[in-house]
Amino acid sequence: MIESLFSDADALLLARIQFAFTVAFHIIFPAFTIGIASYLAVLEGLFLKTRNPVYQKLFRFWLKIFAVAFGMGVVSGIVMSYQFGTNWAVFSDKAGPVIGPLMGYEVLTAFFLEAGFLGVMLFGMNRVGERLHYFATLMVAIGTAISAFWILSVNSWMQTPAGFAMNDVGQYVVEDWLAVIFNPSFPYRLAHMLLAAYLTTAFVVGGVGAWHLLRDRSNAAARKMFSMAMWMALLVAPLQVFVGDLHGLNTQEHQPAKVAAMEGHFQSEARAPLYLFGLPNEETAEVDYALKIPGLASVILKHDINAEVTGLDAFPRDEWPPVTIVFWAFRIMVGLGLLMVVIGLWAGIQRARGKLYQTSWLHKSALLMAPSGFVAVIAGWIVTEVGRQPWVIYGLLRTRDAASPIAAEGVGGSLLAFIVVYFLVFGAGTVYILRKMASDPEQVHIPDYAKPKAAGMAAERLMHEED
């Protein structure tokens, strides 16, 4: 049946669909766990400093959610590595001397650090000292950031390759490790991704807090998580806009075809317009039904209204990325980012007026924005990966030349298997997470032996019994 289903299919197209499907699933989990691990470290630190039991309740509330999300992220990440050897064997062979060690460093530094302290963080709360447990939480949070460092280094090298040479058998080999790791786009992409992870977590936490505030405005735990999330939105969302602008300027320098597709610029021109909306038409090389602001693209990309902006006409037609996909994914990402800024400012105004916990429209808006970070991250990765096409290593190795020589039936069969397994396994995990989020954080049980005062009394009783 599978053979007949995929007999006329394109193996390369199926391999690309499979990679897109698995990476879209995978990226939402690191985007969440990077932020939630740092949030847990903040909560535990605040509890140790203030002894406010609300922080301990929130820590225990989000810890179980983190554990499930972390596990799903690990599983989906293994599938990503698996695909390099199955569907993209040529790429693995040619780029292996560069990306192989970088992936290994991620395992040796980040994954081992996370794995070494994760058990203590999840199960050692009442078995080790408070300071040791907090240290374990910090190590897990740092490990997630280190993991992002190495993965973004690998992907950034594929976007802006540097520090390499070609050996006798056609492989890319390292000449300068620092140039490979800190390639031209890496600092911008790392900062952009980490901020995206923190914003993703902030709006999930804010959405959960808003959900509980809509049910009970006096809920102390809901108030605390909503307040912390809105502070993050107020401070980080504008910073992300600034970093995104720097990232865009860097992309304009090193990948101008991608930026041309993002902006819908088919022709190079001075005083280039900013297309707010429209329908890119690759056949006519125009944006149909365009709503545009004259000259604004030149201001954004060149900081000069009279500057010329490079269009897709500067590149061979077979080196154009799929314009419509990149154009709209970019607008989804930017639009959601601007909405995050608006929510943060709105919450800041209501906080100053003393109505942060009484404004139901703000709470409803925050609840609607809860999944916005995930959507923005996926849209951003679509811009990054689809905008790089037709290259898998930009300017060096085309995607069509990087695929494994396997039949469409084999790729299609594994794609169907992934779809079925992902929706069963990750669907169950997602349902659990949503149910956990819907539970009342105020009802989180804190055992007596986990309470500082009770723990001290229990220890004193034990000493008397031993005497």
CSV table of C-alpha atoms in Angstrom, one decimal:
chain,number,residue,atom,x,y,z
A,1,MET,CA,0.0,0.0,0.0
A,2,ILE,CA,2.8,2.4,0.9
A,3,GLU,CA,4.6,1.6,-2.4
A,4,SER,CA,1.5,2.5,-4.4
A,5,LEU,CA,0.8,5.6,-2.3
A,6,PHE,CA,4.3,7.1,-2.9
A,7,SER,CA,5.1,5.5,-6.3
A,8,ASP,CA,4.9,8.8,-8.1
A,9,ALA,CA,6.2,11.0,-5.3
A,10,ASP,CA,9.4,13.0,-5.3
A,11,ALA,CA,11.8,11.5,-2.7
A,12,LEU,CA,13.6,14.9,-2.2
A,13,LEU,CA,10.3,16.6,-1.5
A,14,LEU,CA,9.2,13.9,0.9
A,15,ALA,CA,12.6,14.2,2.7
A,16,ARG,CA,12.1,18.0,3.0
A,17,ILE,CA,8.6,17.6,4.3
A,18,GLN,CA,9.7,15.0,6.9
A,19,PHE,CA,12.5,17.3,8.1
A,20,ALA,CA,10.1,20.3,8.2
A,21,PHE,CA,7.5,18.3,10.2
A,22,THR,CA,10.0,16.9,12.7
A,23,VAL,CA,11.8,20.2,13.2
A,24,ALA,CA,8.6,22.1,13.7
A,25,PHE,CA,7.6,19.6,16.4
A,26,HIS,CA,11.0,19.7,18.0
A,27,ILE,CA,11.6,23.4,18.2
A,28,ILE,CA,8.6,24.1,20.3
A,29,PHE,CA,9.9,22.0,23.2
A,30,PRO,CA,13.4,23.6,23.5
A,31,ALA,CA,11.8,27.0,23.1
A,32,PHE,CA,9.7,26.2,26.1
A,33,THR,CA,12.1,24.3,28.3
A,34,ILE,CA,14.9,26.9,27.9
A,35,GLY,CA,12.6,29.5,29.3
A,36,ILE,CA,10.8,27.4,31.9
A,37,ALA,CA,14.1,26.1,33.3
A,38,SER,CA,15.3,29.7,33.9
A,39,TYR,CA,11.9,30.5,35.4
A,40,LEU,CA,12.1,27.6,37.8
A,41,ALA,CA,15.6,28.8,38.9
A,42,VAL,CA,14.1,32.3,39.5
A,43,LEU,CA,11.2,30.9,41.5
A,44,GLU,CA,13.4,28.7,43.7
A,45,GLY,CA,15.9,31.5,44.3
A,46,LEU,CA,13.1,33.9,45.3
A,47,PHE,CA,11.7,31.3,47.6
A,48,LEU,CA,15.0,30.7,49.3
A,49,LYS,CA,15.4,34.5,49.7
A,50,THR,CA,11.9,35.4,50.9
A,51,ARG,CA,10.5,32.2,52.2
A,52,ASN,CA,7.2,33.2,50.5
A,53,PRO,CA,5.3,29.9,50.1
A,54,VAL,CA,3.7,31.1,46.8
A,55,TYR,CA,7.1,30.8,45.1
A,56,GLN,CA,7.4,27.2,46.3
A,57,LYS,CA,3.9,26.4,45.1
A,58,LEU,CA,4.7,27.8,41.7
A,59,PHE,CA,8.0,26.0,41.5
A,60,ARG,CA,6.3,22.6,42.2
A,61,PHE,CA,3.4,23.5,39.8
A,62,TRP,CA,5.7,24.2,36.9
A,63,LEU,CA,8.3,21.5,37.7
A,64,LYS,CA,6.1,18.7,36.5
A,65,ILE,CA,5.2,20.6,33.3
A,66,PHE,CA,8.9,21.1,32.7
A,67,ALA,CA,9.7,17.4,33.2
A,68,VAL,CA,7.2,16.3,30.6
A,69,ALA,CA,8.2,19.0,28.1
A,70,PHE,CA,11.9,18.2,28.6
A,71,GLY,CA,11.3,14.5,27.9
A,72,MET,CA,9.3,15.2,24.7
A,73,GLY,CA,12.1,17.6,23.6
A,74,VAL,CA,14.8,14.9,24.1
A,75,VAL,CA,12.8,12.3,22.1
A,76,SER,CA,12.0,14.7,19.2
A,77,GLY,CA,15.7,15.8,19.2
A,78,ILE,CA,16.8,12.2,18.7
A,79,VAL,CA,14.6,11.9,15.6
A,80,MET,CA,16.3,15.0,14.2
A,81,SER,CA,19.7,13.4,14.5
A,82,TYR,CA,18.4,10.2,13.1
A,83,GLN,CA,17.3,12.0,9.9
A,84,PHE,CA,20.8,13.3,9.1
A,85,GLY,CA,22.0,9.8,8.5
A,86,THR,CA,18.9,8.5,6.7
A,87,ASN,CA,17.5,11.2,4.5
A,88,TRP,CA,20.6,13.5,4.2
A,89,ALA,CA,23.5,11.1,4.0
A,90,VAL,CA,25.4,13.2,1.4
A,91,PHE,CA,25.1,16.3,3.7
A,92,SER,CA,26.3,14.2,6.7
A,93,ASP,CA,29.3,13.0,4.7
A,94,LYS,CA,30.4,16.4,3.3
A,95,ALA,CA,29.7,18.5,6.4
A,96,GLY,CA,30.3,15.8,9.1
A,97,PRO,CA,33.9,17.0,9.9
A,98,VAL,CA,32.4,20.4,10.9
A,99,ILE,CA,29.0,19.8,12.4
A,100,GLY,CA,29.8,16.4,13.9
A,101,PRO,CA,32.1,17.7,16.6
A,102,LEU,CA,29.8,20.7,17.3
A,103,MET,CA,26.9,18.3,17.9
A,104,GLY,CA,29.3,16.2,20.1
A,105,TYR,CA,30.2,19.2,22.1
A,106,GLU,CA,26.5,19.9,22.8
A,107,VAL,CA,26.2,16.4,24.2
A,108,LEU,CA,29.4,16.5,26.3
A,109,THR,CA,28.7,20.0,27.7
A,110,ALA,CA,25.0,20.7,27.7
A,111,PHE,CA,23.2,17.3,27.7
A,112,PHE,CA,25.6,15.7,30.3
A,113,LEU,CA,25.1,18.7,32.5
A,114,GLU,CA,21.3,18.6,32.2
A,115,ALA,CA,21.3,14.8,32.7
A,116,GLY,CA,23.6,14.9,35.7
A,117,PHE,CA,21.5,17.4,37.6
A,118,LEU,CA,18.0,16.7,36.3
A,119,GLY,CA,17.3,13.8,38.6
A,120,VAL,CA,18.3,15.9,41.6
A,121,MET,CA,16.1,18.8,40.4
A,122,LEU,CA,13.1,16.6,39.8
A,123,PHE,CA,13.3,14.1,42.7
A,124,GLY,CA,15.8,15.5,45.2
A,125,MET,CA,13.8,18.4,46.7
A,126,ASN,CA,13.3,16.7,50.0
A,127,ARG,CA,16.4,14.5,49.8
A,128,VAL,CA,19.2,17.0,49.5
A,129,GLY,CA,19.9,20.4,51.1
A,130,GLU,CA,18.1,23.5,49.8
A,131,ARG,CA,21.3,25.0,48.4
A,132,LEU,CA,22.3,21.8,46.6
A,133,HIS,CA,18.9,21.5,45.1
A,134,TYR,CA,19.0,25.1,44.0
A,135,PHE,CA,22.4,24.5,42.5
A,136,ALA,CA,21.0,21.6,40.5
A,137,THR,CA,18.2,23.7,39.2
A,138,LEU,CA,20.7,26.4,38.1
A,139,MET,CA,22.8,23.8,36.3
A,140,VAL,CA,19.8,22.5,34.4
A,141,ALA,CA,18.9,26.0,33.4
A,142,ILE,CA,22.5,26.8,32.3
A,143,GLY,CA,22.6,23.4,30.5
A,144,THR,CA,19.6,24.3,28.4
A,145,ALA,CA,21.2,27.6,27.4
A,146,ILE,CA,24.5,25.9,26.5
A,147,SER,CA,22.5,23.4,24.4
A,148,ALA,CA,21.0,26.3,22.5
A,149,PHE,CA,24.5,27.7,22.0
A,150,TRP,CA,25.9,24.7,20.2
A,151,ILE,CA,22.7,23.9,18.2
A,152,LEU,CA,22.6,27.6,17.0
A,153,SER,CA,26.3,27.5,16.2
A,154,VAL,CA,25.7,24.4,13.9
A,155,ASN,CA,22.7,26.0,12.2
A,156,SER,CA,24.3,29.4,11.9
A,157,TRP,CA,27.4,27.8,10.2
A,158,MET,CA,25.0,26.3,7.6
A,159,GLN,CA,23.6,29.8,7.1
A,160,THR,CA,26.9,31.7,7.1
A,161,PRO,CA,29.8,29.2,6.7
A,162,ALA,CA,33.2,30.3,7.8
A,163,GLY,CA,36.5,28.9,9.0
A,164,PHE,CA,36.6,25.8,6.7
A,165,ALA,CA,38.4,24.3,3.8
A,166,MET,CA,37.7,21.5,1.3
A,167,ASN,CA,39.7,18.3,1.6
A,168,ASP,CA,40.7,15.9,-1.2
A,169,VAL,CA,37.4,13.9,-1.0
A,170,GLY,CA,35.1,16.9,-1.1
A,171,GLN,CA,34.4,17.3,2.6
A,172,TYR,CA,34.3,20.5,4.5
A,173,VAL,CA,37.0,20.4,7.2
A,174,VAL,CA,37.8,22.9,9.9
A,175,GLU,CA,40.6,25.4,9.6
A,176,ASP,CA,39.6,27.7,12.4
A,177,TRP,CA,37.3,26.5,15.2
A,178,LEU,CA,36.6,30.0,16.5
A,179,ALA,CA,35.6,31.1,13.1
A,180,VAL,CA,33.3,28.1,12.7
A,181,ILE,CA,31.6,28.4,16.0
A,182,PHE,CA,31.4,32.2,16.0
A,183,ASN,CA,30.4,32.5,12.4
A,184,PRO,CA,29.0,35.9,11.2
A,185,SER,CA,25.3,35.2,12.0
A,186,PHE,CA,25.8,33.2,15.2
A,187,PRO,CA,25.7,36.0,17.8
A,188,TYR,CA,22.6,37.5,16.4
A,189,ARG,CA,20.8,34.2,16.0
A,190,LEU,CA,21.7,33.0,19.5
A,191,ALA,CA,20.4,36.2,21.1
A,192,HIS,CA,17.3,36.2,19.0
A,193,MET,CA,16.5,32.5,19.8
A,194,LEU,CA,17.1,32.8,23.6
A,195,LEU,CA,14.9,35.9,23.8
A,196,ALA,CA,12.3,34.1,21.8
A,197,ALA,CA,12.4,31.2,24.3
A,198,TYR,CA,12.0,33.5,27.3
A,199,LEU,CA,9.1,35.3,25.6
A,200,THR,CA,7.5,32.0,24.7
A,201,THR,CA,7.6,30.9,28.3
A,202,ALA,CA,6.5,34.3,29.6
A,203,PHE,CA,3.3,34.2,27.5
A,204,VAL,CA,2.6,30.6,28.4
A,205,VAL,CA,3.0,31.5,32.1
A,206,GLY,CA,1.0,34.7,31.6
A,207,GLY,CA,-1.8,32.8,29.8
A,208,VAL,CA,-2.0,30.3,32.6
A,209,GLY,CA,-2.0,33.0,35.2
A,210,ALA,CA,-4.7,34.9,33.3
A,211,TRP,CA,-6.8,31.7,33.0
A,212,HIS,CA,-6.8,31.3,36.8
A,213,LEU,CA,-7.4,35.1,37.4
A,214,LEU,CA,-10.5,35.0,35.2
A,215,ARG,CA,-11.8,32.3,37.6
A,216,ASP,CA,-10.6,33.8,40.8
A,217,ARG,CA,-8.9,37.2,41.0
A,218,SER,CA,-7.8,36.6,44.6
A,219,ASN,CA,-5.7,33.6,43.6
A,220,ALA,CA,-2.3,34.5,45.1
A,221,ALA,CA,-0.3,32.1,42.9
A,222,ALA,CA,-2.1,33.2,39.7
A,223,ARG,CA,-1.4,36.8,40.6
A,224,LYS,CA,2.3,36.2,41.1
A,225,MET,CA,2.8,34.2,37.9
A,226,PHE,CA,0.8,36.7,35.9
A,227,SER,CA,2.8,39.6,37.3
A,228,MET,CA,6.1,38.0,36.6
A,229,ALA,CA,5.1,37.1,33.1
A,230,MET,CA,4.0,40.6,32.3
A,231,TRP,CA,7.2,42.1,33.6
A,232,MET,CA,9.0,39.8,31.2
A,233,ALA,CA,6.8,40.8,28.3
A,234,LEU,CA,7.3,44.5,29.1
A,235,LEU,CA,11.1,44.3,29.3
A,236,VAL,CA,12.0,41.5,26.8
A,237,ALA,CA,9.5,42.1,23.9
A,238,PRO,CA,10.9,45.5,23.0
A,239,LEU,CA,14.5,44.1,23.4
A,240,GLN,CA,13.6,41.3,21.0
A,241,VAL,CA,12.4,43.9,18.4
A,242,PHE,CA,15.8,45.6,18.7
A,243,VAL,CA,17.8,42.3,18.4
A,244,GLY,CA,15.5,41.3,15.5
A,245,ASP,CA,16.5,44.5,13.7
A,246,LEU,CA,20.2,43.7,14.2
A,247,HIS,CA,19.6,40.2,13.0
A,248,GLY,CA,17.8,41.4,9.9
A,249,LEU,CA,20.7,43.8,9.1
A,250,ASN,CA,23.2,40.9,9.5
A,251,THR,CA,21.0,38.7,7.2
A,252,GLN,CA,20.8,41.5,4.7
A,253,GLU,CA,24.6,41.5,4.6
A,254,HIS,CA,25.2,37.8,4.3
A,255,GLN,CA,21.9,36.4,2.8
A,256,PRO,CA,20.4,39.2,0.7
A,257,ALA,CA,18.2,36.9,-1.3
A,258,LYS,CA,16.5,35.7,1.9
A,259,VAL,CA,15.8,39.3,2.9
A,260,ALA,CA,14.5,40.1,-0.5
A,261,ALA,CA,12.0,37.2,-0.2
A,262,MET,CA,11.1,38.3,3.3
A,263,GLU,CA,10.3,41.8,2.1
A,264,GLY,CA,8.8,40.8,-1.2
A,265,HIS,CA,11.3,42.8,-3.2
A,266,PHE,CA,11.5,41.3,-6.7
A,267,GLN,CA,13.4,44.4,-8.1
A,268,SER,CA,16.4,46.2,-6.7
A,269,GLU,CA,15.4,49.8,-6.1
A,270,ALA,CA,16.1,52.9,-4.2
A,271,ARG,CA,13.5,54.2,-1.8
A,272,ALA,CA,12.2,50.7,-1.5
A,273,PRO,CA,8.7,50.3,-0.1
A,274,LEU,CA,7.8,48.2,2.9
A,275,TYR,CA,5.1,45.8,1.9
A,276,LEU,CA,2.8,45.4,4.9
A,277,PHE,CA,0.6,42.8,3.1
A,278,GLY,CA,0.2,41.5,-0.4
A,279,LEU,CA,0.4,38.3,-2.5
A,280,PRO,CA,3.9,37.7,-4.0
A,281,ASN,CA,3.6,36.5,-7.6
A,282,GLU,CA,6.8,34.8,-8.7
A,283,GLU,CA,5.6,34.5,-12.3
A,284,THR,CA,5.1,38.2,-12.8
A,285,ALA,CA,7.8,39.2,-10.2
A,286,GLU,CA,5.4,41.5,-8.4
A,287,VAL,CA,3.4,41.8,-5.2
A,288,ASP,CA,-0.3,41.7,-6.1
A,289,TYR,CA,-2.8,43.7,-4.0
A,290,ALA,CA,0.0,45.3,-2.1
A,291,LEU,CA,-0.4,47.6,0.9
A,292,LYS,CA,2.9,49.4,1.2
A,293,ILE,CA,4.7,52.3,2.8
A,294,PRO,CA,7.0,54.0,0.2
A,295,GLY,CA,10.7,54.2,1.3
A,296,LEU,CA,10.3,52.5,4.6
A,297,ALA,CA,12.2,49.3,3.6
A,298,SER,CA,15.2,51.4,2.7
A,299,VAL,CA,15.0,53.1,6.1
A,300,ILE,CA,14.8,49.8,8.0
A,301,LEU,CA,17.4,47.8,6.0
A,302,LYS,CA,19.8,50.6,5.1
A,303,HIS,CA,18.8,53.4,7.6
A,304,ASP,CA,18.7,55.7,4.6
A,305,ILE,CA,15.5,56.4,2.8
A,306,ASN,CA,17.3,57.0,-0.5
A,307,ALA,CA,19.4,53.8,-0.3
A,308,GLU,CA,19.0,51.0,-2.8
A,309,VAL,CA,17.7,47.7,-1.5
A,310,THR,CA,18.8,44.5,-3.3
A,311,GLY,CA,15.9,42.6,-4.9
A,312,LEU,CA,15.6,39.0,-6.2
A,313,ASP,CA,16.4,40.2,-9.7
A,314,ALA,CA,20.1,40.4,-8.5
A,315,PHE,CA,20.1,36.5,-8.3
A,316,PRO,CA,19.6,33.7,-10.8
A,317,ARG,CA,16.1,32.5,-10.8
A,318,ASP,CA,17.1,29.0,-9.6
A,319,GLU,CA,18.6,30.6,-6.4
A,320,TRP,CA,15.3,32.2,-5.3
A,321,PRO,CA,13.8,30.9,-2.1
A,322,PRO,CA,10.0,30.1,-2.1
A,323,VAL,CA,8.9,33.8,-1.8
A,324,THR,CA,5.3,33.4,-0.7
A,325,ILE,CA,6.2,31.1,2.2
A,326,VAL,CA,9.0,33.3,3.5
A,327,PHE,CA,7.0,36.5,2.9
A,328,TRP,CA,4.0,35.4,5.0
A,329,ALA,CA,6.0,33.5,7.7
A,330,PHE,CA,8.0,36.7,8.3
A,331,ARG,CA,4.9,38.7,8.7
A,332,ILE,CA,3.4,36.2,11.2
A,333,MET,CA,6.5,36.3,13.3
A,334,VAL,CA,6.8,40.1,13.3
A,335,GLY,CA,3.1,40.6,13.8
A,336,LEU,CA,3.1,38.4,16.9
A,337,GLY,CA,6.2,40.1,18.2
A,338,LEU,CA,4.5,43.5,18.0
A,339,LEU,CA,1.4,42.1,19.7
A,340,MET,CA,3.7,40.9,22.5
A,341,VAL,CA,5.0,44.5,22.9
A,342,VAL,CA,1.5,45.8,23.0
A,343,ILE,CA,0.5,43.3,25.7
A,344,GLY,CA,3.6,44.2,27.8
A,345,LEU,CA,2.9,47.9,27.5
A,346,TRP,CA,-0.8,47.4,28.3
A,347,ALA,CA,0.1,45.4,31.4
A,348,GLY,CA,2.6,48.0,32.5
A,349,ILE,CA,0.0,50.7,32.2
A,350,GLN,CA,-2.6,48.7,34.2
A,351,ARG,CA,0.1,47.9,36.8
A,352,ALA,CA,0.8,51.6,37.3
A,353,ARG,CA,-2.9,52.2,37.7
A,354,GLY,CA,-3.2,49.5,40.2
A,355,LYS,CA,-5.5,47.4,38.0
A,356,LEU,CA,-3.3,44.6,36.8
A,357,TYR,CA,-5.4,41.9,38.4
A,358,GLN,CA,-8.8,43.5,37.8
A,359,THR,CA,-8.7,44.1,34.0
A,360,SER,CA,-10.5,41.1,32.5
A,361,TRP,CA,-9.9,42.2,28.9
A,362,LEU,CA,-6.1,42.2,29.6
A,363,HIS,CA,-6.5,38.7,31.1
A,364,LYS,CA,-8.5,37.5,28.1
A,365,SER,CA,-5.9,38.9,25.7
A,366,ALA,CA,-3.1,37.3,27.6
A,367,LEU,CA,-4.9,34.0,27.5
A,368,LEU,CA,-5.3,34.3,23.7
A,369,MET,CA,-1.6,35.1,23.4
A,370,ALA,CA,-0.5,32.1,25.4
A,371,PRO,CA,0.5,30.0,22.3
A,372,SER,CA,1.8,33.0,20.4
A,373,GLY,CA,5.4,32.3,21.3
A,374,PHE,CA,5.3,28.8,19.8
A,375,VAL,CA,3.7,30.2,16.6
A,376,ALA,CA,6.2,33.0,16.3
A,377,VAL,CA,9.1,30.5,16.8
A,378,ILE,CA,7.9,28.1,14.2
A,379,ALA,CA,7.3,31.0,11.8
A,380,GLY,CA,10.8,32.3,12.5
A,381,TRP,CA,12.3,28.9,11.7
A,382,ILE,CA,10.4,28.7,8.5
A,383,VAL,CA,11.9,32.1,7.5
A,384,THR,CA,15.3,30.8,8.5
A,385,GLU,CA,15.2,27.4,6.8
A,386,VAL,CA,13.0,28.0,3.8
A,387,GLY,CA,14.6,31.4,3.2
A,388,ARG,CA,18.0,29.6,2.9
A,389,GLN,CA,16.8,27.5,0.0
A,390,PRO,CA,17.9,26.2,-2.5
A,391,TRP,CA,21.0,25.8,-0.3
A,392,VAL,CA,21.5,23.4,2.7
A,393,ILE,CA,24.9,25.1,3.3
A,394,TYR,CA,24.4,28.6,2.0
A,395,GLY,CA,26.2,29.2,-1.3
A,396,LEU,CA,28.1,25.8,-1.1
A,397,LEU,CA,25.8,22.8,-1.2
A,398,ARG,CA,22.4,22.7,-2.7
A,399,THR,CA,19.6,20.8,-0.9
A,400,ARG,CA,18.9,18.6,-3.9
A,401,ASP,CA,22.6,17.5,-3.9
A,402,ALA,CA,22.6,16.7,-0.1
A,403,ALA,CA,19.8,14.1,0.0
A,404,SER,CA,20.3,10.3,0.4
A,405,PRO,CA,19.8,8.1,-2.7
A,406,ILE,CA,16.8,6.4,-1.3
A,407,ALA,CA,13.4,5.7,-2.9
A,408,ALA,CA,10.3,7.8,-2.2
A,409,GLU,CA,8.5,4.8,-0.7
A,410,GLY,CA,11.1,4.6,2.1
A,411,VAL,CA,10.9,8.2,2.9
A,412,GLY,CA,7.2,8.3,2.7
A,413,GLY,CA,6.8,5.2,4.9
A,414,SER,CA,8.9,6.8,7.7
A,415,LEU,CA,7.1,10.1,7.3
A,416,LEU,CA,3.7,8.4,7.9
A,417,ALA,CA,5.2,6.5,10.9
A,418,PHE,CA,6.5,9.8,12.4
A,419,ILE,CA,3.1,11.5,11.9
A,420,VAL,CA,1.2,8.7,13.6
A,421,VAL,CA,3.6,8.3,16.5
A,422,TYR,CA,4.1,12.0,17.0
A,423,PHE,CA,0.4,12.7,17.3
A,424,LEU,CA,-0.2,9.8,19.7
A,425,VAL,CA,2.8,10.3,22.0
A,426,PHE,CA,3.1,14.1,21.8
A,427,GLY,CA,-0.6,14.5,21.8
A,428,ALA,CA,-0.9,12.6,25.1
A,429,GLY,CA,1.9,14.6,26.6
A,430,THR,CA,0.3,17.9,25.5
A,431,VAL,CA,-3.0,16.9,26.9
A,432,TYR,CA,-1.3,16.1,30.3
A,433,ILE,CA,0.5,19.5,30.2
A,434,LEU,CA,-2.8,21.4,29.4
A,435,ARG,CA,-4.6,19.6,32.3
A,436,LYS,CA,-1.8,20.4,34.7
A,437,MET,CA,-1.9,24.0,33.6
A,438,ALA,CA,-5.7,24.1,34.2
A,439,SER,CA,-5.2,22.8,37.8
A,440,ASP,CA,-5.2,25.4,40.5
A,441,PRO,CA,-1.7,26.4,41.6
A,442,GLU,CA,-3.0,27.4,45.0
A,443,GLN,CA,-3.9,23.8,45.6
A,444,VAL,CA,-0.4,22.5,45.1
A,445,HIS,CA,0.4,20.3,48.1
A,446,ILE,CA,3.6,21.1,50.0
A,447,PRO,CA,4.5,18.3,52.4
A,448,ASP,CA,5.1,19.3,56.0
A,449,TYR,CA,8.7,18.1,55.8
A,450,ALA,CA,9.2,20.5,52.8
A,451,LYS,CA,8.2,23.5,54.9
A,452,PRO,CA,11.2,25.2,56.6
A,453,LYS,CA,9.5,25.5,60.0
A,454,ALA,CA,8.0,22.1,60.0
A,455,ALA,CA,11.2,20.6,58.8
A,456,GLY,CA,13.1,22.2,61.7
A,457,MET,CA,10.5,20.9,64.2
A,458,ALA,CA,10.7,17.4,62.7
A,459,ALA,CA,14.5,17.5,63.0
A,460,GLU,CA,14.3,18.6,66.6
A,461,ARG,CA,11.9,15.8,67.5
A,462,LEU,CA,14.1,13.3,65.8
A,463,MET,CA,17.1,14.5,67.8
A,464,HIS,CA,15.1,14.1,71.1
A,465,GLU,CA,14.1,10.6,70.1
A,466,GLU,CA,17.6,9.6,69.4
A,467,ASP,CA,18.7,11.0,72.8
